[in-house]
Amino acid sequence: MAEAARQEKLAAARKKLKKFQGKTTKPISSLLPNPALETLQTAIETSNSTNYSQIEPPPESNLATEVSIIDDSSSSKSSISSTESIRQISLQLNGLMSETHNFINGAIDVEPSNSSSELEKRNLELAASIEKHAQTNEHTLSQNRELKNQNSKLRQDLQKQREEIEERHFKELGSLKEQLQVHIQTIGILVAEKTELQSSLNQSQQSAKQKAAEAEEFQGRLKASRQRVVDIEKDLASTQTTSQQFEKSSKEFSNEVDRLKIEIYKTNKRMDELQQENSELSEKLNTRHVQSQSLQEQLESTKSSLAMAELRLQQLSGSDENKQFWEELSEEKIQLEKKVNQMKDTIRKLSQERDSVCEQHQLFAQQINHQMQNLSEKFLSVNEEKSALANEKLMLTNRINSLENEITELNKQLYKNPVENEETDRLQSMLLMAEDEKLRLQEQHDRDVLDNAHLSRLTEELDRKIEELESRLVDTKDDDAERKQLLEVLESDKVAASRAVTQNRELKKQLEELQNGFIVMSNNKLELVEKLESEQHIAKELSERLTQQEDELKELRLQLENRDREHNSTEINKQMYQQQQLVDRVRHYEAQSHLTELLQRELSQTQDRLNVLTTQNSELRTLLTQQGQQRIVANGKNTDDKDSSRKDDMMASLSASVCQLEMERDALLTQLGQQQGQREVFRAQLKEMKDNNLHQVNSEDGKTVSSSEYENMKDVLSRLEERFKKTMQEIAVLSDQKQELEHLVTQLQGETDTIGEYIALYQVQRGVMKQKSLEKDEYIADLARDREDMKTKLAKLQELVMRLLYERQQYSNGGQSVQHPPGKAIPSSESDLALKMTALNDADSLPNWADLDDDFNEINPLVGKEQKVVQNANVENNKDTTAKKIMDLISEIGSSSSIEKHGADNFHPCPVCSGKLMIV
């Protein structure tokens, strides 16, 4: 209501404005300046754009959604509510109206003031709002028209849908009528099929007579097929024997392959161990060569130092004590020379042992080559046997395929000939057995193919390993040549070392070390030789066992061939026995003749049932026709929904009854087919029984004549029994042989376990050897330490000798101080002595002793003069102290207990050596 009142007020304001504009000659806008008008217009446009879009109410209820959309778009832009904007506009309009009235009446003077400008602004705002209202009205009118058009379209759609629904109903009624007609037609078709079935019964009775004649022909074919089946059984037995032989041969090949693998593994281990030992020996030889070179250098240095020491001692000491000291040194030298000769003898013995070990190694390498050649020849023979077995497999598979084809042909003939008796069941079971055997042979064939592939891979691996072993042998030969060179170098080094042993006791200790090392090496080599001999002995035993097993396998093959022959003879006797069984079965068929009468009774009962079912079928058809007529009448009278539902129910019941009738018809047809087949079977059996009776009569007539044949049959049966007993005995013997072979296999497994234990023992001994080598390295380190101690002691000895020389020089200076002035000849010798002391203190400057000999030769005359002049007790005491120190150092050097203790603790005696143990 408020909005309607506002609209009325706006319309009245518009009318008054139009009247005012018509009366006034000068518009109000001419009184206002241009910028003021422009600002008024912009303000009115903004206010109207924000507020007046909400003033218009929806003209109809159908436009509610569109108005709500417009309100949402305007509310997002405006910040002031619609009610407040309408109230402000109404106040402005009321003010304008009152001012216009006052202006018209002359109450307000027209002045170029603020009031006139405000009035002009308001007028402009009102004009803009009126224009906008007109636009909104036009918009609402256009929307109204669109909604009316939509309404008319919707009404047209409703009419179309109603027409379509009616058409569908008419179509469904027509389809239902057509279904009724189809059901009626199906009932007529069923009646026609019944008549056809009756005619087919008559025809089947006629055809049964024809098939009886055909059954006789099929019986003859059955006999031929039985003979074929017997032949097939023979072929299957032969294939079984060949397959068993093939399995045994494949097992033998697998055992041989495993044995060869073990042998190759052992040879590889031996080669690896020998290579490791060779590498260790070469490393030890290199270290000993380096040590010998260093010892030679040390010996040369010690020789020069000892020569200088001897010269000095000869120059300095002329007393009896020095003579005794030199005599002791000469005796020790003689003893050392004897020891050196003994060590040379031991070195010669060790070199001879080394040569023998090298020869043994070469012989072992030759044996390995010979074994590898034998293995390659065995592999070639295995490959040839494998190819022969593959050819046999192909022959067997072709034979099996031909047998399968014959079996399928026999199956087809049997399916064409539906005679159900125990003979056909037996044949089918035999066929199933043959198929099972075929599948088993196929699986065995696949396994053999896999084994052949595995064997080919093994041969490739063995060839590769043989090549590697050949390359290793070449490397070992090269290593032997290098060893010989190293041994020659060592011999030359040992000769040089033996010359230097007389001059130095350190070499004695190192020779003891070498002796211990050679003892250890000899022990190790002897152990290796013993192991090689034991392994060769084991290999010989294994080869002998293999030859024995091969002989046994040949004997087993001969026995199997004899058994195959006997088996063929038993199969011939089996055929005779089967013929006797056929005679017994004919008698059994005579006992089943009374079954035919029962079957004829069942046939008459089934015919009565068929007649009853035909009457029921005719009654149902009459009922269906009556119901169809009633439905047509009901469809003409009633067109309501209830009648249509009843029609649907009736149609469903009719369709269900029709389906039941069809199912019953199918069941009756199957029963008729089964009964016809049974009838034919019984007729064929009756004919067979008649024929068999005739044969029996003939045989009974002939028995009086063929008494000799009867005795022959008894002889054949007795022979069969004897052969059966023989075969059972042979089977028992074979089982015993099998047990013996299993026992041999267990023994071989135990021997393989012992071989593994030997390998474990070898690894343990190798660990012990490694421990010994580590102890040896520690011993060498201790020797190096002792050597450093010796160097320090030698340096001290040199210092003491220089001190003694210096003291004697001082003594000579003190004796000649009366005759010579200071600063002549002697100071120069003192400075030279100081320089020589510094040179001797340095360890690196010791090898150049030849330069010092001249200086000492210069000192010698001074020393001789001093010995003649000096008689001072203090100087002699100093000389005695230094001499005692020198002797103490020499005794310490001679009795160094560190190496001797190590030698006693770490001594490993030779297991081969004999005699008294000498510690040098």
Coordinates of C-alpha atoms in Angstrom, one line a residue, residues 279-293 483 486-487 490:
S279 CA 101.6 -65.8 -4.9
E280 CA 102.5 -66.1 -1.2
L281 CA 105.8 -67.7 -2.1
S282 CA 106.6 -65.1 -4.7
E283 CA 105.8 -62.3 -2.2
K284 CA 108.1 -64.0 0.4
L285 CA 110.8 -64.4 -2.2
N286 CA 110.6 -60.7 -3.1
T287 CA 110.7 -59.7 0.6
R288 CA 113.7 -62.0 1.2
H289 CA 115.4 -60.6 -1.9
V290 CA 114.9 -57.0 -0.6
Q291 CA 116.1 -58.1 2.8
S292 CA 119.2 -59.7 1.3
Q293 CA 120.0 -56.5 -0.6
R483 CA 110.4 -68.4 -9.7
L486 CA 114.0 -65.4 -8.4
L487 CA 115.6 -68.5 -7.0
L490 CA 118.3 -65.7 -4.2

